[in-house]
């Protein structure tokens, strides 16, 4: 990727796509709230393209020759937010590929925007979002899930020290994004303490209320 100051979010002033062409639903919630799990269900029933900002950052971090690799590694370990130009560009690149090669127009963007500047830059230069799906979960539940995941995830930030820092970043930096979208009537809030299939039932109900319908018809055989 080119230097940070020439990336789209820093240099473009109008969106690449209109919300009529491309639908984006942001998926937010603290670390361990179950964003990835719920996105997987939604992908199979609704045909969304799922893009996880954290996964794209980890991929870029590991890409040989990336000028941002070392920087990303530090931010992730410290649980702080990577400069938005990088994350917005990675999302934009992945969306372009999905639109052109896979003919996708429905996107779930998971773990983004985690900071107000990311939200503003994305909606200004890529496409305005339809709404934000927000998974609400108490810290003790998320902590237990993350420590469990840490046994097998191989992630550098699923340890108690990084987890505490990520919780702090979430409260101080990411919740203001949820609050801002909430004030625009653009948040669908779901309690995320129950088992995944129960949480998903609530998600489906809320999507229906917002006019988002599943693509697959399920036939019941007698
Ligand atoms: O969403 P996930 O837990 O995979 O994110 C891991 C880390 O990636 C975050 O703690 C943060 O350091 C970074 N990140 C970011 N901006 C985002 C999403 C993730 O800086 N929008
Ligand atoms: Mg995730």
Coordinates of N, CA, C and O in Angstrom, one line a residue, residues 1 12 16-17 22 24 48-57 59-60 85-110 112 122 126-127:
X1 N 0.9 -1.2 0.0 CA 0.0 0.0 0.0 C 0.9 1.2 0.0 O 2.0 1.2 0.5
X12 N -9.6 11.5 -0.3 CA -10.8 11.6 -1.0 C -11.9 12.3 -0.2 O -11.9 12.2 1.0
X16 N -17.2 6.3 -2.4 CA -17.0 5.5 -3.6 C -18.3 5.0 -4.1 O -18.5 4.8 -5.3
X17 N -19.2 4.6 -3.1 CA -20.4 4.0 -3.5 C -21.6 4.7 -2.7 O -21.4 5.3 -1.7
X22 N -24.6 -0.3 -2.5 CA -23.9 -1.1 -1.5 C -24.4 -0.9 -0.1 O -24.6 0.2 0.4
X24 N -24.0 -1.5 3.9 CA -23.0 -1.9 4.9 C -23.7 -1.8 6.3 O -24.4 -0.9 6.6
X48 N -24.5 -12.3 3.3 CA -23.6 -11.1 3.4 C -22.1 -11.5 3.1 O -21.7 -12.7 3.3
X49 N -21.3 -10.6 2.7 CA -19.9 -10.7 2.7 C -19.4 -10.2 4.1 O -19.8 -9.1 4.5
X50 N -18.7 -11.0 4.8 CA -18.3 -10.7 6.2 C -16.8 -10.2 6.1 O -15.9 -10.9 5.6
X51 N -16.6 -9.0 6.5 CA -15.2 -8.5 6.6 C -14.9 -8.1 8.1 O -15.6 -7.3 8.7
X52 N -13.9 -8.7 8.7 CA -13.5 -8.4 10.0 C -12.3 -7.4 10.0 O -11.3 -7.8 9.4
X53 N -12.4 -6.2 10.5 CA -11.3 -5.3 10.5 C -10.1 -5.9 11.2 O -9.0 -5.7 10.7
X54 N -10.3 -6.6 12.3 CA -9.2 -7.2 13.1 C -8.5 -8.2 12.2 O -7.3 -8.3 12.2
X55 N -9.3 -9.0 11.5 CA -8.7 -10.1 10.7 C -7.9 -9.4 9.5 O -6.8 -9.9 9.2
X56 N -8.4 -8.4 8.9 CA -7.7 -7.7 7.8 C -6.4 -7.1 8.3 O -5.4 -7.1 7.7
X57 N -6.4 -6.5 9.6 CA -5.2 -5.9 10.1 C -4.2 -7.0 10.4 O -3.0 -6.8 10.1
X59 N -3.9 -9.8 8.9 CA -3.4 -10.3 7.6 C -2.3 -9.3 7.0 O -1.3 -9.7 6.6
X60 N -2.6 -8.0 7.2 CA -1.6 -7.0 6.7 C -0.4 -7.1 7.5 O 0.7 -6.9 7.0
X85 N -6.6 5.5 8.6 CA -6.3 5.5 7.2 C -6.0 4.1 6.7 O -6.4 3.7 5.6
X86 N -5.2 3.4 7.5 CA -4.8 2.0 7.2 C -6.0 1.1 7.2 O -6.3 0.3 6.2
X87 N -6.8 1.1 8.3 CA -7.9 0.2 8.4 C -9.0 0.5 7.3 O -9.6 -0.5 6.7
X88 N -9.3 1.7 7.1 CA -10.3 2.1 6.1 C -9.8 1.6 4.7 O -10.6 1.1 3.9
X89 N -8.5 1.8 4.4 CA -8.0 1.3 3.1 C -8.1 -0.2 3.0 O -8.5 -0.7 1.9
X90 N -7.8 -0.9 4.0 CA -7.9 -2.4 3.9 C -9.3 -2.8 3.7 O -9.6 -3.7 2.9
X91 N -10.3 -2.1 4.3 CA -11.7 -2.5 4.1 C -12.1 -2.1 2.7 O -12.8 -2.9 2.0
X92 N -11.7 -0.9 2.2 CA -12.0 -0.5 0.9 C -11.5 -1.5 -0.1 O -12.2 -1.9 -1.1
X93 N -10.2 -1.9 0.0 CA -9.6 -2.9 -0.9 C -10.4 -4.2 -0.9 O -10.7 -4.7 -2.0
X94 N -10.8 -4.7 0.3 CA -11.5 -6.0 0.4 C -12.9 -5.8 -0.2 O -13.4 -6.8 -0.9
X95 N -13.5 -4.7 0.0 CA -14.9 -4.5 -0.6 C -14.8 -4.4 -2.1 O -15.7 -5.0 -2.8
X96 N -13.8 -3.8 -2.7 CA -13.6 -3.7 -4.1 C -13.6 -5.1 -4.7 O -14.2 -5.4 -5.7
X97 N -12.7 -5.9 -4.1 CA -12.6 -7.3 -4.6 C -13.9 -8.1 -4.5 O -14.3 -8.7 -5.5
X98 N -14.6 -7.9 -3.4 CA -15.9 -8.7 -3.2 C -16.9 -8.2 -4.2 O -17.7 -9.0 -4.7
X99 N -16.9 -6.9 -4.5 CA -17.9 -6.3 -5.4 C -17.6 -6.7 -6.8 O -18.5 -7.2 -7.6
X100 N -16.3 -6.6 -7.2 CA -16.0 -6.9 -8.6 C -15.9 -8.4 -8.9 O -16.4 -8.8 -9.9
X101 N -15.3 -9.1 -8.0 CA -15.1 -10.6 -8.3 C -16.2 -11.5 -7.9 O -16.5 -12.5 -8.5
X102 N -16.8 -11.1 -6.7 CA -17.9 -12.0 -6.2 C -19.3 -11.4 -6.4 O -20.2 -12.0 -5.9
X103 N -19.3 -10.2 -7.0 CA -20.6 -9.6 -7.2 C -21.4 -9.4 -5.9 O -22.6 -9.5 -5.9
X104 N -20.7 -9.1 -4.8 CA -21.4 -8.9 -3.5 C -21.8 -7.4 -3.4 O -21.1 -6.5 -3.8
X105 N -23.0 -7.2 -2.7 CA -23.3 -5.8 -2.5 C -23.8 -5.6 -1.0 O -24.0 -4.5 -0.6
X106 N -23.8 -6.7 -0.3 CA -24.3 -6.7 1.1 C -23.1 -7.0 2.0 O -22.5 -8.1 1.9
X107 N -22.7 -6.1 2.9 CA -21.5 -6.3 3.7 C -21.8 -6.2 5.2 O -22.6 -5.3 5.7
X108 N -21.2 -7.1 6.0 CA -21.2 -7.0 7.4 C -19.7 -6.6 7.8 O -18.8 -7.4 7.5
X109 N -19.6 -5.5 8.4 CA -18.2 -5.0 8.7 C -18.1 -5.1 10.2 O -18.6 -4.3 11.0
X110 N -17.3 -6.1 10.6 CA -17.2 -6.5 12.0 C -16.0 -5.9 12.7 O -14.9 -5.9 12.2
X112 N -15.7 -2.7 13.5 CA -15.4 -1.4 12.9 C -16.7 -0.6 12.8 O -17.7 -1.3 12.5
X122 N -14.9 6.6 7.0 CA -15.5 5.5 6.2 C -16.8 6.0 5.5 O -17.0 5.9 4.3
X126 N -16.1 6.1 1.7 CA -16.4 4.7 1.2 C -17.9 4.6 0.9 O -18.3 4.6 -0.3
X127 N -18.7 4.5 2.0 CA -20.2 4.4 1.8 C -20.8 4.7 3.2 O -20.3 4.2 4.2

